[in-house]
Amino acid sequence: MNTIMTSRAYEAARERARVLLATMTLTEKLGQLSQFGTSIYSDNEQTFDDHFTEGKVGSYLTIKGAQRTNGIQHDLLAATRLPIPALFADDVIHGYRTTFPTPLAQSCSWNPEVARRCSEIAAKEAYRAGLKWTFSPMVDIARDPRWGRIMEGYGEDTYLCSRFSEATVRGYQGEGETVGKDRIFACMKHFAAYGACIGGRDYNTADMSMQTLHDVYLPPFKAGVDAGAATVMSAFEDVNGVPATGNRYLLTDVLRGEMGFKGFVVSDAGAVVELIPHGFAEDEKDAVRLAFGAGCDMIMAGDPYNDRLPSLIEEGKISMEQVDASVLSVLTLKYLCGLMDEPYVDEDGEDCFFCDEHMDAARMAAHETAVLLENNGVLPLRPAAMRGKKIALVGQLAGAEGKSHLLGAWSCLCDPAHTVSIEEGLQNALGDACEIVTVRGCGVTCADTAEAHEKEAESIREAVLAASQCDVIVAVVGEEAGMSGEAYSRSDLTLTGHQGELIDALVATGKAVVLLVSAGRPLILTPYKDKVAALMLIWQPGSSAGSAISDLLTGAVSPSGHLTTTMPVCTGQVPIYYNHTNTGRPALGNWPFESKYRDCQIAPLYPFGYGLSYTSFSFEGIRLSADTMTADGEITVTLTVRNTGDTDGAEVVQLYIRDLVGSTVRPVKELKAFDKVFLAAGESREVTLRLPASELAFHDAAMNRIVEPGKFKLWVGECCTDERYEFGFEIV
Ligand code: BGC
């Protein structure tokens, strides 16, 4: 497929960049490889105006707004010898101002179009603020919900994450020849295996087999490269002993060599000088030698490249050719996005922020991202049935106080004032039909003082009193926005503060409790699963949270999200993921000496792929196009999906396989295709899923990527444990 990185426009941009490069001094070249700006760790904005005259600034991060970016651009261009504008970047992760559900939530839609659309709007708003580049998507596979950054990615599965990776890249960059108006460059991060930090502790070592690295963690990056991702960010952690930012094997051999990446690599914030505390570099100069030498083209953030590369070049430790190649890549992108021809952005363009179209898109995304886990029939709360009744809406996250938390971490320039709370959403949807009584109940967290605990106990008593006079209770619990994201690892995934007591007390009223869980990551919901009347994981749904969630609660829309991370029974089960290997002693329950826990089941609370709807579906006439294929062949699976209920809804058809015997052991299940099908009540549609043999390839013990002949099982189901429709096929 043609992408911006293979287009004629790209070649033309490169040609122009070459001409410019030939006129540049070494100082000016190194400036293009240096990024400055507001530290994400503080609000201290530093524009380094004293660097302008020599041309020592190539890019900025985290500068907010069209006026500000234009202003800095103007000062820079007025002062430099060569008029090379700065490339402005930011962490536009799930929206710029209009905020969408978190990426993990987006993945639960099992609809890559949702991610494409969210990224497309995020790009438009970011572009209007003067940005040309986002540090997104994060395509790190995450199998451990203790890791707070699990909320930034697309879950535990390689195949699903790869589809979201390419969709997001296309959303940001568009599918044209260049990255033009309202489009920005994507940056896939964090290369590589950042999600595999041991113990779920952020920044910690990733230590894994080369097979796991190549078969599980790298394919989403390859998918993004193939979709034309212009940039990649190197990760903080060490991978099998070599820090990713100084890892020549990863940044050069794999990324550029094997994957064919043609853009440039930016380091993560401070990751170059962190090669020193890693114990990999002696000092800053050594760190620059190792990082730049490995293939890290641009440094975020600061002067180490400006300061250290000249002597490294002089000493012959870094070649001028390598510097030129890096600068050429940066300049090419500056030409490709039109920055060299028009360095400023129209300051009147920001009126699209929070416009109806964007808020509606956020609402539609949130419809598809919530996952209904339990429902005894209490949901939906249809307006007609609720007439004259009373709903108790409970929890810190339910009312105005919850707005900022429903936006989630990494929500760029989000705005609680432009966020619909659950209370507002529910009032709009049901306020005419019934009375809604909002009570705080308790906070997500509680300070550890006797006074604070007593205050929460009193507040819970008040909530219970109010709730006991209502017909239905809707309780919203979970995490505050800042409890997931970077550097927020947790060792215990149970509900914090007094939230557990609150739920128990509400259940004890005997009223039906609809529990909504808003969190960045999977939490432990084991104690509540069977006690509540309905349980819905709403994640952090973004600016239109309240509108979308009330659409789901009232049945205006049927839930269609499915889990993309396994939900553990207890924190001790993690890391937990569905595509594990079988072991020689799988837990069959026959004897004690099996691979299991003695104090806990090994099955999760909810499996990967799981999610309920208000309607039901049947799969009919499932057939394989053949039961054998060659190593370069393909099988298709065709079936009719029917909505057998009386409500419109969407089903996610999931295709899993198992390679029964391999030269290295193979996972018990692997997702290889899926399709989300929207069907009106009673409607049916034929669906065809493709299974090319190349999807079954893996790396053998000698690291050859092979498609191995042999027997496979294949399942078509509604989640990874659904084995009602089992088939066999063989690669010959
Ligand atoms: C994060 C990156 C982010 C960068 C810039 C780092 O701390 O790891 O994901 O893009 O900061 O804000």
Short mmCIF file of C-alpha atoms and ligand atoms in Angstrom, two decimals, residues 40-41 61-62 91 135 149 152 189-190 194 203 233 236 268-269 300 410 486, ligand 1:
data_model
loop_
_atom_site.label_atom_id
_atom_site.label_comp_id
_atom_site.label_asym_id
_atom_site.label_seq_id
_atom_site.Cartn_x
_atom_site.Cartn_y
_atom_site.Cartn_z
CA ILE A 40 6.32 17.12 30.97
CA TYR A 41 7.57 16.75 34.52
CA LEU A 61 7.40 19.63 22.72
CA THR A 62 4.39 20.53 24.77
CA ASP A 91 1.41 14.14 23.66
CA PHE A 135 3.82 11.24 20.38
CA ARG A 149 0.61 2.88 31.13
CA GLU A 152 -2.22 4.20 26.76
CA LYS A 189 6.23 4.32 20.95
CA HIS A 190 7.95 3.05 22.96
CA TYR A 194 8.35 -1.03 27.24
CA TYR A 203 10.83 2.03 33.59
CA MET A 233 10.19 6.93 19.96
CA PHE A 236 13.35 4.11 28.49
CA ASP A 268 12.00 9.39 25.09
CA ALA A 269 12.30 12.33 27.51
CA MET A 300 14.14 14.82 23.67
CA TRP A 410 -2.59 11.85 29.14
CA GLU A 486 3.22 7.18 33.41
C1 BGC B 1 6.89 9.57 28.09
C2 BGC B 1 6.56 9.66 26.62
C3 BGC B 1 6.13 11.05 26.27
C4 BGC B 1 7.23 12.01 26.64
C5 BGC B 1 6.95 13.45 26.27
C6 BGC B 1 7.85 10.67 28.52
O1 BGC B 1 8.01 10.70 29.89
O2 BGC B 1 7.43 8.31 28.38
O3 BGC B 1 5.58 8.72 26.29
O4 BGC B 1 5.82 11.15 24.91
O5 BGC B 1 7.44 11.92 28.04
O6 BGC B 1 5.97 14.00 27.02
#
